[in-house]
mmCIF file of C-alpha atoms (C1' of nucleotides) in Angstrom:
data_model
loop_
_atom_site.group_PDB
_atom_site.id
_atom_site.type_symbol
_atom_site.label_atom_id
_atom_site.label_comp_id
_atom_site.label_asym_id
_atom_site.label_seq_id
_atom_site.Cartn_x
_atom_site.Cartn_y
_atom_site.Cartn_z
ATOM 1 C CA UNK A 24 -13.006 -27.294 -2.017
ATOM 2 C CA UNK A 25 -12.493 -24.998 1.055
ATOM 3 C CA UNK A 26 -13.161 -21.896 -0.546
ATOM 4 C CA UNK A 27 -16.671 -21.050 0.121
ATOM 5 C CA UNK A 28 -16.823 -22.489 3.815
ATOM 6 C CA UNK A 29 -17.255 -19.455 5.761
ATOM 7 C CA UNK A 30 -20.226 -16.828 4.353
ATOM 8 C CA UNK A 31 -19.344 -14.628 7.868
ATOM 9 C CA UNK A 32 -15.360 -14.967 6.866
ATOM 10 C CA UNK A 33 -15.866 -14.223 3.146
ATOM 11 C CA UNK A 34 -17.887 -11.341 3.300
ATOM 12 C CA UNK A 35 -15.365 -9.871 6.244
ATOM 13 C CA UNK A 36 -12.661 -10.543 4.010
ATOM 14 C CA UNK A 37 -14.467 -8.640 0.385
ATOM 15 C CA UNK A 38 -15.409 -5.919 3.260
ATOM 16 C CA UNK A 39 -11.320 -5.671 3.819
ATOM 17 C CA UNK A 40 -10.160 -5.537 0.936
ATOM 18 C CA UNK A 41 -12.925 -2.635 -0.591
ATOM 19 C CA UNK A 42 -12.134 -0.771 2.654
ATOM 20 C CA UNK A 43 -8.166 -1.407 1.723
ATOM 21 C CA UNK A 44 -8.072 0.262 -1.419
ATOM 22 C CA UNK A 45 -10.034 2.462 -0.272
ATOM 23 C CA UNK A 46 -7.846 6.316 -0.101
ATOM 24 C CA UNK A 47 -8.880 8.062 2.983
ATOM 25 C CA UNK A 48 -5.888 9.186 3.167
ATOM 26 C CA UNK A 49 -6.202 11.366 0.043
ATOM 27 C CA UNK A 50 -6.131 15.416 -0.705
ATOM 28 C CA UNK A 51 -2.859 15.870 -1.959
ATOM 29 C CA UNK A 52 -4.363 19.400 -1.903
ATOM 30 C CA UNK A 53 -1.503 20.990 -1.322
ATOM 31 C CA UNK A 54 0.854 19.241 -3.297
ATOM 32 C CA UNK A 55 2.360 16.560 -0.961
ATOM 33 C CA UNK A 56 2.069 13.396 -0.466
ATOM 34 C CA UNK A 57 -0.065 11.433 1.426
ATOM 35 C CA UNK A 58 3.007 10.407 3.372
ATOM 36 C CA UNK A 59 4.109 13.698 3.765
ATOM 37 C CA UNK A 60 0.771 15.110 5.166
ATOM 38 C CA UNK A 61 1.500 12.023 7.687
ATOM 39 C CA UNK A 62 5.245 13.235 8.509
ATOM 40 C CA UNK A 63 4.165 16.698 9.012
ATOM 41 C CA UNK A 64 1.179 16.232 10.731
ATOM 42 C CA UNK A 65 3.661 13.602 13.535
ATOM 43 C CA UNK A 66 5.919 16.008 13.785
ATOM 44 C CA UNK A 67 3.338 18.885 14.218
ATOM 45 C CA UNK A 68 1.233 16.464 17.037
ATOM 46 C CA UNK A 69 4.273 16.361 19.425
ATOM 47 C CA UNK A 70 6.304 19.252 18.748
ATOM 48 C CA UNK A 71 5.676 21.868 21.783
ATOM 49 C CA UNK A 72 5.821 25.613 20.605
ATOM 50 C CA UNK A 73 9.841 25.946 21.948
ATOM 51 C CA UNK A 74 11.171 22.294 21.237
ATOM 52 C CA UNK A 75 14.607 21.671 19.316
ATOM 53 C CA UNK A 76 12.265 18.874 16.889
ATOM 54 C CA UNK A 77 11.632 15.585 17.324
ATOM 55 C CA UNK A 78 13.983 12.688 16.025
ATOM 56 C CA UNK A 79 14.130 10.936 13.716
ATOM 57 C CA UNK A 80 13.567 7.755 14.895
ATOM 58 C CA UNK A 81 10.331 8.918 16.831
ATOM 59 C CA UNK A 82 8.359 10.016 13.524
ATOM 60 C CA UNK A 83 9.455 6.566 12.363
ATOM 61 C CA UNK A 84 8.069 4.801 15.356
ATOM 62 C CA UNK A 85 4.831 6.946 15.243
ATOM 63 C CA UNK A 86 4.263 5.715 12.006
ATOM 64 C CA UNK A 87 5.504 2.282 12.316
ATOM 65 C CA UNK A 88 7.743 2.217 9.751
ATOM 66 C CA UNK A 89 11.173 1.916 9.183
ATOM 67 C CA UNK A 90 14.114 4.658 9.557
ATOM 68 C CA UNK A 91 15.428 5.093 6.081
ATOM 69 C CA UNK A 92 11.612 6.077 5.032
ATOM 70 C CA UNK A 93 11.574 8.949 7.253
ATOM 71 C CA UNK A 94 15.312 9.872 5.942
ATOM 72 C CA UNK A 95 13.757 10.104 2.746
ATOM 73 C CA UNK A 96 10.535 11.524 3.116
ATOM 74 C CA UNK A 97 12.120 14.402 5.528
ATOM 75 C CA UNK A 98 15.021 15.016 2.704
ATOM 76 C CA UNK A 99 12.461 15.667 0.418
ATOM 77 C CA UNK A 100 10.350 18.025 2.657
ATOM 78 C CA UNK A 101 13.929 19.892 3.535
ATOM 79 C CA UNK A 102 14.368 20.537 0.220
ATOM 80 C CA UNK A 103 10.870 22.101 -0.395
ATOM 81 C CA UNK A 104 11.038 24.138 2.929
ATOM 82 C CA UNK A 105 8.720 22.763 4.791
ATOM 83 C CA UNK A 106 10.967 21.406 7.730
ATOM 84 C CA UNK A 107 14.585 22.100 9.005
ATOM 85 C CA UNK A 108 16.758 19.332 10.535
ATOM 86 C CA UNK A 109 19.100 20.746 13.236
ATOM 87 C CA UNK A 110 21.341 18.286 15.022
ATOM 88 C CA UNK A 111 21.004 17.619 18.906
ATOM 89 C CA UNK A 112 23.516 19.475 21.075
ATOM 90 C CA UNK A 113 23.144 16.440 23.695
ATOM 91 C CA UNK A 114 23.379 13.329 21.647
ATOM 92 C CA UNK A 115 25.457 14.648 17.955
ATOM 93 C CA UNK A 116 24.428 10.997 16.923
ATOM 94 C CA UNK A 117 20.276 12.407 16.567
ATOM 95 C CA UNK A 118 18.884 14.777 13.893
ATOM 96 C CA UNK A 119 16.002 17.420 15.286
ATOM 97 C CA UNK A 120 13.295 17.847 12.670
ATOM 98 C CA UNK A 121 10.754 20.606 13.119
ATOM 99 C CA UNK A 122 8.058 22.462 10.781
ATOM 100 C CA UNK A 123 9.154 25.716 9.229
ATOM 101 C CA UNK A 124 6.325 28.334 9.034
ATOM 102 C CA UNK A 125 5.746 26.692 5.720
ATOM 103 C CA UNK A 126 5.113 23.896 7.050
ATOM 104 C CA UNK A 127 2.669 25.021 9.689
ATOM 105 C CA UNK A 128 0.438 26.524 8.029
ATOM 106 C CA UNK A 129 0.883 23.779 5.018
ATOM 107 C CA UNK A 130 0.027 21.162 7.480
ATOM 108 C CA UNK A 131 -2.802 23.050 8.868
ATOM 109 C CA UNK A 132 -4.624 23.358 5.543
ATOM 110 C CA UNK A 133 -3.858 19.644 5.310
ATOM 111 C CA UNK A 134 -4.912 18.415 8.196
ATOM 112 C CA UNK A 135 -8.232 20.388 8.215
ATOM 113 C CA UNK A 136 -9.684 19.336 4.973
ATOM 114 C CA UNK A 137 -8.508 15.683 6.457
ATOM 115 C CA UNK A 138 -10.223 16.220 9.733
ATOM 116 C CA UNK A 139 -13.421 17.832 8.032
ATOM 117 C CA UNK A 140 -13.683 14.682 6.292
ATOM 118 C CA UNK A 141 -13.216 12.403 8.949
ATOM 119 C CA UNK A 142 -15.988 15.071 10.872
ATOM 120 C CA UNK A 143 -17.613 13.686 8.259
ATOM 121 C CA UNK A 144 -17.478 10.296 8.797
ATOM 122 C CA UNK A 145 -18.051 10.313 12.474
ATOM 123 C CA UNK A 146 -21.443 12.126 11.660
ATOM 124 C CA UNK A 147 -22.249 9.940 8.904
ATOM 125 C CA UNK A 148 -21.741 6.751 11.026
ATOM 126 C CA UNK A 149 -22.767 8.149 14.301
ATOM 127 C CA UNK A 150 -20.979 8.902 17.502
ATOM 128 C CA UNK A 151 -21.274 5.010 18.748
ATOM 129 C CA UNK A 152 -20.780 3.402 16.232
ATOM 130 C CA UNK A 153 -17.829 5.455 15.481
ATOM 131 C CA UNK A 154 -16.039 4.416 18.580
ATOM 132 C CA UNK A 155 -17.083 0.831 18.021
ATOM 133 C CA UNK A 156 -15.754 0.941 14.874
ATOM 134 C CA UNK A 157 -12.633 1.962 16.371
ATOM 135 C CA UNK A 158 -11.836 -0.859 18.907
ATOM 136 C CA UNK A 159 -13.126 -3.511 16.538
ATOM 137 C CA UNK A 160 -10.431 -2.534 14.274
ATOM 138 C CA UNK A 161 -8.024 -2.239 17.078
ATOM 139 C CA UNK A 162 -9.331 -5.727 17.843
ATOM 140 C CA UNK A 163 -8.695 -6.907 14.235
ATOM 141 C CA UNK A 164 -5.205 -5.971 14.490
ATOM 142 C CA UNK A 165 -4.413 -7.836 17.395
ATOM 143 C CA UNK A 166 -5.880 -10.738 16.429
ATOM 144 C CA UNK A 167 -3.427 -10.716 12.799
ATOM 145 C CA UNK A 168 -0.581 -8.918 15.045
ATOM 146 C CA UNK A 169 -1.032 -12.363 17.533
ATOM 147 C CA UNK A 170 -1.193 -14.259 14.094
ATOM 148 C CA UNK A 171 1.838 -13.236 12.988
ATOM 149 C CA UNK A 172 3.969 -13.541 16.023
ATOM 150 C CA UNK A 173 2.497 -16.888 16.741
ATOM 151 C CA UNK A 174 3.314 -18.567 13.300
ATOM 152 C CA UNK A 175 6.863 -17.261 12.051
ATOM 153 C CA UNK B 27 -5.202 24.803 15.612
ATOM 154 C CA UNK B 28 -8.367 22.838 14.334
ATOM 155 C CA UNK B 29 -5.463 19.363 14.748
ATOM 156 C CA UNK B 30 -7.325 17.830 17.598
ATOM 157 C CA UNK B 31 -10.903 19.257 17.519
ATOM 158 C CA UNK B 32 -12.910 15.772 17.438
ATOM 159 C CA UNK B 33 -11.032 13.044 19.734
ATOM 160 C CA UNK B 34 -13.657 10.029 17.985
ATOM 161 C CA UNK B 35 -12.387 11.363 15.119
ATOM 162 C CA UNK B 36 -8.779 11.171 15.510
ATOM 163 C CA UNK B 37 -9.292 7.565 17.269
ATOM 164 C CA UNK B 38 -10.955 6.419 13.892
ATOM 165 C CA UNK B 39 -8.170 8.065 12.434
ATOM 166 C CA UNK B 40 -5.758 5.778 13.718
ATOM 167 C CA UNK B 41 -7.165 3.184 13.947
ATOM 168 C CA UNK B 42 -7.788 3.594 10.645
ATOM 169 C CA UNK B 43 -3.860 3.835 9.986
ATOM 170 C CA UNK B 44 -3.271 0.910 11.515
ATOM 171 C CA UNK B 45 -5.298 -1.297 10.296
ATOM 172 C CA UNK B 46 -4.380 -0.356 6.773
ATOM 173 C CA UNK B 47 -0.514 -1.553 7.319
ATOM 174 C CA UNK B 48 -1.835 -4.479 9.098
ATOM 175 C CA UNK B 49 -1.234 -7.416 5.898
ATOM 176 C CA UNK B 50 -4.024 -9.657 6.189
ATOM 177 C CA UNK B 51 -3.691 -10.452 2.697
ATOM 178 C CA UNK B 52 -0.419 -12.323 4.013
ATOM 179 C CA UNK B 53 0.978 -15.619 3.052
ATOM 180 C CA UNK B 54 2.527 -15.809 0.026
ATOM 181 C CA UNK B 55 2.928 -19.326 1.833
ATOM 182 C CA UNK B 56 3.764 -21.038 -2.026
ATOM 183 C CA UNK B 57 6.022 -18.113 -3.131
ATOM 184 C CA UNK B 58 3.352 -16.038 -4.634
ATOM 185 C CA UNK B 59 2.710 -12.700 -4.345
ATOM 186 C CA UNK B 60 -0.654 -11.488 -2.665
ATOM 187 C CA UNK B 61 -2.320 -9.872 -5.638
ATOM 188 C CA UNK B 62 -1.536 -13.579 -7.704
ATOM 189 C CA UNK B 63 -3.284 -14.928 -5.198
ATOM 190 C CA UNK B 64 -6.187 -12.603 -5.486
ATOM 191 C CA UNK B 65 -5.927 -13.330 -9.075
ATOM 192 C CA UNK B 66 -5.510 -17.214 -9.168
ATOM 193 C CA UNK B 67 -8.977 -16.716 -6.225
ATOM 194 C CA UNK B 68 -11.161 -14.794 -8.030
ATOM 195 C CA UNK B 69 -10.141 -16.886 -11.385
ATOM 196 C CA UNK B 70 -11.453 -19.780 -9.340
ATOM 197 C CA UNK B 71 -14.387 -18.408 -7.907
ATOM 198 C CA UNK B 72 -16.004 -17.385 -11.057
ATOM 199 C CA UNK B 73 -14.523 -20.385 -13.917
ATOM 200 C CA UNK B 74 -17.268 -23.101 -13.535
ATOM 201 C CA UNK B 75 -15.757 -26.542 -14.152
ATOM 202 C CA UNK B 76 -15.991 -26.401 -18.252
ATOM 203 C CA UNK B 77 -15.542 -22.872 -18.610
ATOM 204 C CA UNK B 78 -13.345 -21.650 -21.678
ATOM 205 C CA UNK B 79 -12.169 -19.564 -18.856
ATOM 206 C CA UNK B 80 -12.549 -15.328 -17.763
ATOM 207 C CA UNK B 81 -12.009 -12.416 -19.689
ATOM 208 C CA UNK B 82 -9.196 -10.322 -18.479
ATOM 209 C CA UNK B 83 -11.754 -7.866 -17.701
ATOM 210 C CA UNK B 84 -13.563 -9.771 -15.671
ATOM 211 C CA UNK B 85 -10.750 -10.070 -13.622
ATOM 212 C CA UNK B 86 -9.618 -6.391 -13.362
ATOM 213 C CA UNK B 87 -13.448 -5.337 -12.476
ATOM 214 C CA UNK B 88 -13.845 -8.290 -9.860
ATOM 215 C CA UNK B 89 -11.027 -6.591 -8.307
ATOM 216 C CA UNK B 90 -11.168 -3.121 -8.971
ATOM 217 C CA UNK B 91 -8.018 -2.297 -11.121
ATOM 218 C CA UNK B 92 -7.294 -1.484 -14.259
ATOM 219 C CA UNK B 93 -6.699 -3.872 -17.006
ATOM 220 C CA UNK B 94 -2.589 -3.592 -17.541
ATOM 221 C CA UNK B 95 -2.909 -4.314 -13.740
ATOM 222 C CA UNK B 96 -4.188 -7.755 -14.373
ATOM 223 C CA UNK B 97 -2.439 -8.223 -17.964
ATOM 224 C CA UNK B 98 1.256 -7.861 -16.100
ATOM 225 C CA UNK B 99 0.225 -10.494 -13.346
ATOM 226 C CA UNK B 100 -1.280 -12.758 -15.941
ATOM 227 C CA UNK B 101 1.901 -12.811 -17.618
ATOM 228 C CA UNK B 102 4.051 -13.643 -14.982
ATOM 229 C CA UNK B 103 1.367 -16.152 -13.797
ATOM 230 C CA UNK B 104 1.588 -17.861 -16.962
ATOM 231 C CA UNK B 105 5.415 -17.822 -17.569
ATOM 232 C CA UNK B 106 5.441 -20.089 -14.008
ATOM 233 C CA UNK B 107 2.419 -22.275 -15.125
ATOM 234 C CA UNK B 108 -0.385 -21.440 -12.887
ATOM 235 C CA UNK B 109 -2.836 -20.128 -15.577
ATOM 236 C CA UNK B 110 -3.415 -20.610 -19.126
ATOM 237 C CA UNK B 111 -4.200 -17.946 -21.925
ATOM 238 C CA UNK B 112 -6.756 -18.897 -24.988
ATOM 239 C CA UNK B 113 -8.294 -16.647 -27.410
ATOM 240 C CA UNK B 114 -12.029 -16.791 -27.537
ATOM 241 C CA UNK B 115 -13.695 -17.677 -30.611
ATOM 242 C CA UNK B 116 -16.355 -15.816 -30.733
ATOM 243 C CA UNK B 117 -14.538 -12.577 -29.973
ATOM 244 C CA UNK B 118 -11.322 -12.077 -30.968
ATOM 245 C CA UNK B 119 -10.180 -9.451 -29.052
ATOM 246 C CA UNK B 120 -10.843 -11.179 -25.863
ATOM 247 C CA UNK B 121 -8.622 -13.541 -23.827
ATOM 248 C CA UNK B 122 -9.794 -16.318 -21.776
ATOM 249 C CA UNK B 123 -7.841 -16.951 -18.641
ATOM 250 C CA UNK B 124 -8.383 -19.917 -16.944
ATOM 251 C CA UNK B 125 -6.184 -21.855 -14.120
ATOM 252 C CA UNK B 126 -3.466 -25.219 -15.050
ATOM 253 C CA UNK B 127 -3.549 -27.953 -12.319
ATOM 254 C CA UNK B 128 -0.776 -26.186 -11.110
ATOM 255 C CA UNK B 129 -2.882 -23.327 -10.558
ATOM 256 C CA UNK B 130 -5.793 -25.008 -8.774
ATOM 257 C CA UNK B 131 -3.953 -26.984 -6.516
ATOM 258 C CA UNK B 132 -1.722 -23.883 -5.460
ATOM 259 C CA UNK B 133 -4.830 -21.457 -5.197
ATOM 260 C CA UNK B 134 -6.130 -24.126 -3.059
ATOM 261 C CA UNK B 135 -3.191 -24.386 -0.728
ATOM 262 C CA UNK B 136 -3.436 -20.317 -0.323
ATOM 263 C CA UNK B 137 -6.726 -19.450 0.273
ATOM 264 C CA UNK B 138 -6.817 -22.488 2.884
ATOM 265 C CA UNK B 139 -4.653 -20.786 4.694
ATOM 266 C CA UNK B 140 -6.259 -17.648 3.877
ATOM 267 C CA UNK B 141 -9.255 -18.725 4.972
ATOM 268 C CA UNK B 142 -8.000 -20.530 8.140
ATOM 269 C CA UNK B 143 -7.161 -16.607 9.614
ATOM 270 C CA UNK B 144 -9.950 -15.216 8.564
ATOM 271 C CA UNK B 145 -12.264 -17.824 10.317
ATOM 272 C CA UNK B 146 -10.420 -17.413 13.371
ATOM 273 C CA UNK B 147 -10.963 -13.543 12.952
ATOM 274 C CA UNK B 148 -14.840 -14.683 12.862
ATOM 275 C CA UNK B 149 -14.191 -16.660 16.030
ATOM 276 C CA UNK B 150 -12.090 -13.907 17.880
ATOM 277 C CA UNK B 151 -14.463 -11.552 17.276
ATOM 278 C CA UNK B 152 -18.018 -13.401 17.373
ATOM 279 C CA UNK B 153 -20.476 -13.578 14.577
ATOM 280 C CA UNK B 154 -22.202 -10.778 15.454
ATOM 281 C CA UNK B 155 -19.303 -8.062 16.013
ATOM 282 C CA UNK B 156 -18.131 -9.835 12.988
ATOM 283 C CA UNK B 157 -21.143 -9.171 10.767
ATOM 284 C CA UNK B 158 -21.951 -5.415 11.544
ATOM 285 C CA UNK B 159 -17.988 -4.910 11.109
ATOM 286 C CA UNK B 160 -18.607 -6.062 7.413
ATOM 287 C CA UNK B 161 -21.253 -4.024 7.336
ATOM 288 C CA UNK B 162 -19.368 -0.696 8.876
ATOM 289 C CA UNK B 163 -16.940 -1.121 6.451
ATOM 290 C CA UNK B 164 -18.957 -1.348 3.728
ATOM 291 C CA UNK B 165 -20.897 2.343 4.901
ATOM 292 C CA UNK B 166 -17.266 3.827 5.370
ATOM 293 C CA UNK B 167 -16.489 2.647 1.949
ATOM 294 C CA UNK B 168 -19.697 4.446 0.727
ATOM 295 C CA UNK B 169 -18.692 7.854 2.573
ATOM 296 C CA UNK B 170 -15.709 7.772 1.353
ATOM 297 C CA UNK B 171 -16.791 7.280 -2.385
ATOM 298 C CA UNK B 172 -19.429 9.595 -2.015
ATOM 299 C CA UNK B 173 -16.902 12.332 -0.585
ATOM 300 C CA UNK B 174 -15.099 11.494 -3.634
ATOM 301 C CA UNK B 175 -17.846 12.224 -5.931
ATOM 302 C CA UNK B 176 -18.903 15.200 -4.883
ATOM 303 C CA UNK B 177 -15.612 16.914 -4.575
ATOM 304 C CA UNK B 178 -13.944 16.182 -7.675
ATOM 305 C "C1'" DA C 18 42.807 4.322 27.504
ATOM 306 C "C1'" DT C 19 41.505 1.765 23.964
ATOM 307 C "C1'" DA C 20 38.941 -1.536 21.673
ATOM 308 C "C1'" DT C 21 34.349 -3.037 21.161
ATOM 309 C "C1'" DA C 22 29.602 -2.696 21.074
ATOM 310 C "C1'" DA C 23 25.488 -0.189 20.696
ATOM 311 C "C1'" DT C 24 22.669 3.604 18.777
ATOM 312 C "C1'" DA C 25 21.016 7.109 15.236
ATOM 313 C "C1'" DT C 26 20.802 8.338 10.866
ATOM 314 C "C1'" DT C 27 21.721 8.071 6.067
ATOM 315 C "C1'" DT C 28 22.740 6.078 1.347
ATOM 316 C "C1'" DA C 29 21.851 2.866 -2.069
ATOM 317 C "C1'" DG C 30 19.180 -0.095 -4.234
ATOM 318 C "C1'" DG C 31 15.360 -2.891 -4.149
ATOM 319 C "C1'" DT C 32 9.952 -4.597 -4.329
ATOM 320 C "C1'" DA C 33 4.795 -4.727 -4.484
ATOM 321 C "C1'" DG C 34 1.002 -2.911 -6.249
ATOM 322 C "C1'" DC C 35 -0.892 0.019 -8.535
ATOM 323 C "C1'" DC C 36 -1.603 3.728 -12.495
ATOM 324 C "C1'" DT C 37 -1.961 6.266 -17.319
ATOM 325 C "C1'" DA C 38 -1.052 6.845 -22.247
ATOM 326 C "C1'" DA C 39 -0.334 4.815 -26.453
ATOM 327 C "C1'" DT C 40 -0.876 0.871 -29.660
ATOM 328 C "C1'" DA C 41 -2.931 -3.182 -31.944
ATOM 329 C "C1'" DA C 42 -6.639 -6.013 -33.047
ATOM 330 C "C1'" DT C 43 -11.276 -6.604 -33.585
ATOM 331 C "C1'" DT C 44 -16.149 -5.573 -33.375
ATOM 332 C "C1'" DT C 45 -20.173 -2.444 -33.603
ATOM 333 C "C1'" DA C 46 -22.677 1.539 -35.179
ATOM 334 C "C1'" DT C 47 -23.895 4.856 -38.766
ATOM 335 C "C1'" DA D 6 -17.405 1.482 -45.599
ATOM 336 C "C1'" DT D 7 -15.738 4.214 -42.446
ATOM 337 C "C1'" DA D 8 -15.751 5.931 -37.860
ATOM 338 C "C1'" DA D 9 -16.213 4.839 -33.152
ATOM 339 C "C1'" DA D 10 -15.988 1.754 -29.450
ATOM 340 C "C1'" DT D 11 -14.150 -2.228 -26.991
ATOM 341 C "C1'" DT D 12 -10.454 -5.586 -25.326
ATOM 342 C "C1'" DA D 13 -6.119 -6.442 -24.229
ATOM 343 C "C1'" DT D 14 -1.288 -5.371 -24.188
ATOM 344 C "C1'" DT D 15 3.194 -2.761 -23.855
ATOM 345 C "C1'" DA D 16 5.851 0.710 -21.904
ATOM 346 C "C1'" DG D 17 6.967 3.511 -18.500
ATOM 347 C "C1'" DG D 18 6.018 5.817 -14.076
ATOM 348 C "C1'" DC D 19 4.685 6.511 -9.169
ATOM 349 C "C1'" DT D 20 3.958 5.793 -4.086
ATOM 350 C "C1'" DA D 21 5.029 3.719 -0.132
ATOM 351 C "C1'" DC D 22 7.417 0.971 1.706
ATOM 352 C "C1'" DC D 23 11.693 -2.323 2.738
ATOM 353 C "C1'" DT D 24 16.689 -4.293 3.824
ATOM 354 C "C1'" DA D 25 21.712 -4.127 3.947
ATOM 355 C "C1'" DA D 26 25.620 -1.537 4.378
ATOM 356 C "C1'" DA D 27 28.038 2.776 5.554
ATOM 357 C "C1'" DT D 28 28.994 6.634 8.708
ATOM 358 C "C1'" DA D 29 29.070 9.098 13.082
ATOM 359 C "C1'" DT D 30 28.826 9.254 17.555
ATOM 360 C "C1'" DT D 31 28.369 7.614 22.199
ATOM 361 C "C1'" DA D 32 28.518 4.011 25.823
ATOM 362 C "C1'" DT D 33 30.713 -0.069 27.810
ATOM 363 C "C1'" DA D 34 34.251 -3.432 28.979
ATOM 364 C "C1'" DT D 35 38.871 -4.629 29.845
#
DNA sequence: ATATAATATTTAGGTAGCCTAATAATTTAT
DNA sequence: ATAAATTATTAGGCTACCTAAATATTATAT
């Protein structure tokens, strides 16, 4: 049977899937989603102080996922208050999203307890191997990206 | 705005994000679902040939969720024939769980491909890198918990 | 100038992978 | 012997996604 073969592979693979279930993504502090926190804090990171918002279709590529779960994430954060949707003089096809000042300042208690943790981490683990970290994961998703695309 | 203050920070951060929508637990190659597979694997891995089979429990710790967790795939496991359901004798509240032919031939046929990617991961990135990722993971994983425990 | 195609977003309705609370059966502790 | 603990199950819920189809609008081709 094939199943032990690889010691190197196995452990890599138990590593994965603790790290997986793992929720660094966590602190609904403030209510929201984890998801949310993510749509705010995309809109927040390239939103300039007098921009119109950003599209809809860009939070949705910054996050690599798919329209419709933008829609819906952004329709419930309208409703809440924590962003306005304006449509685009230019092109009446695209929606503008931007943060309300509830949303700032919901966003930046987010983000910082976020960031403090991930302070954390980078101080637990050390500046090196930090960054290592970092492009070996990179590296890991290249290799299953190339995976994928290779095999159908 | 305290949003960009550590740049290793923000790089772990996404790399972090990627990796965790990358599905390396892919291939439900035979029609199954990626957590059956876990389950049908870590049935395997711990049911020694003349085993009465393992305790539901066993399953749901092995893997970190909660017992309905494993109960629901159990029963949709069983209701296509890859796993059988006894009652053990000398405790009657427990269920033994153990794998049909069906089971072990399809379990084999999924974690062979499983474990084709995942030595090719070893190979892509070397032993070594390989190894201390593993092991990075693993310290991450501790942070994290720790984090956890200390801030309820 | 109009029909057609492309683009941007939304609506509707899934699915996977988990969870908790409550219940039933049985075993253990007092 | 009764209360408490353990094992598994049922029921129902939640998050984070997805795809297909609909709607508007804009760009292109004839």
């Amino acid at each position: 049977m094939t199943v032990y073969r690889n010691p190197i592979a196995q452990k890599l693979l138990e590593a994965f899937s603790q790290f997986h279930k793992l929720n660094w993504k966590q602190s609904p502090i403030v209510g929201l989603k984890s998801s949310e926190i993510m749509v705010l804090y995309s809109i927040k990171k390239r939103t300039p102080p007098e921009s119109p918002g950003i599209k809809v279709s860009e939070i949705s590529s910054a996050l690599s996922v798919a329209n419709p779960t933008i829609t819906q994430l952004i329709n419930a954060l309208e409703a809440n208050g924590y962003v306005e949707r304006t449509m685009d003089q230019e092109d009446r096809r695209v929606v503008r999203v931007k943060l309300t000042g509830k949303g700032e300042t919901t966003v930046d208690k987010a983000t910082g307890a976020f960031f403090e943790s991930f302070n954390g981490l980078v101080d637990y683990l050390g500046e090196e191997e930090s960054n290592r970290l970092a492009e070996v994961l990179a590296k890991v998703y290249r290799y299953f990206s190339e995976l994928k695309r290779d095999n159908p």
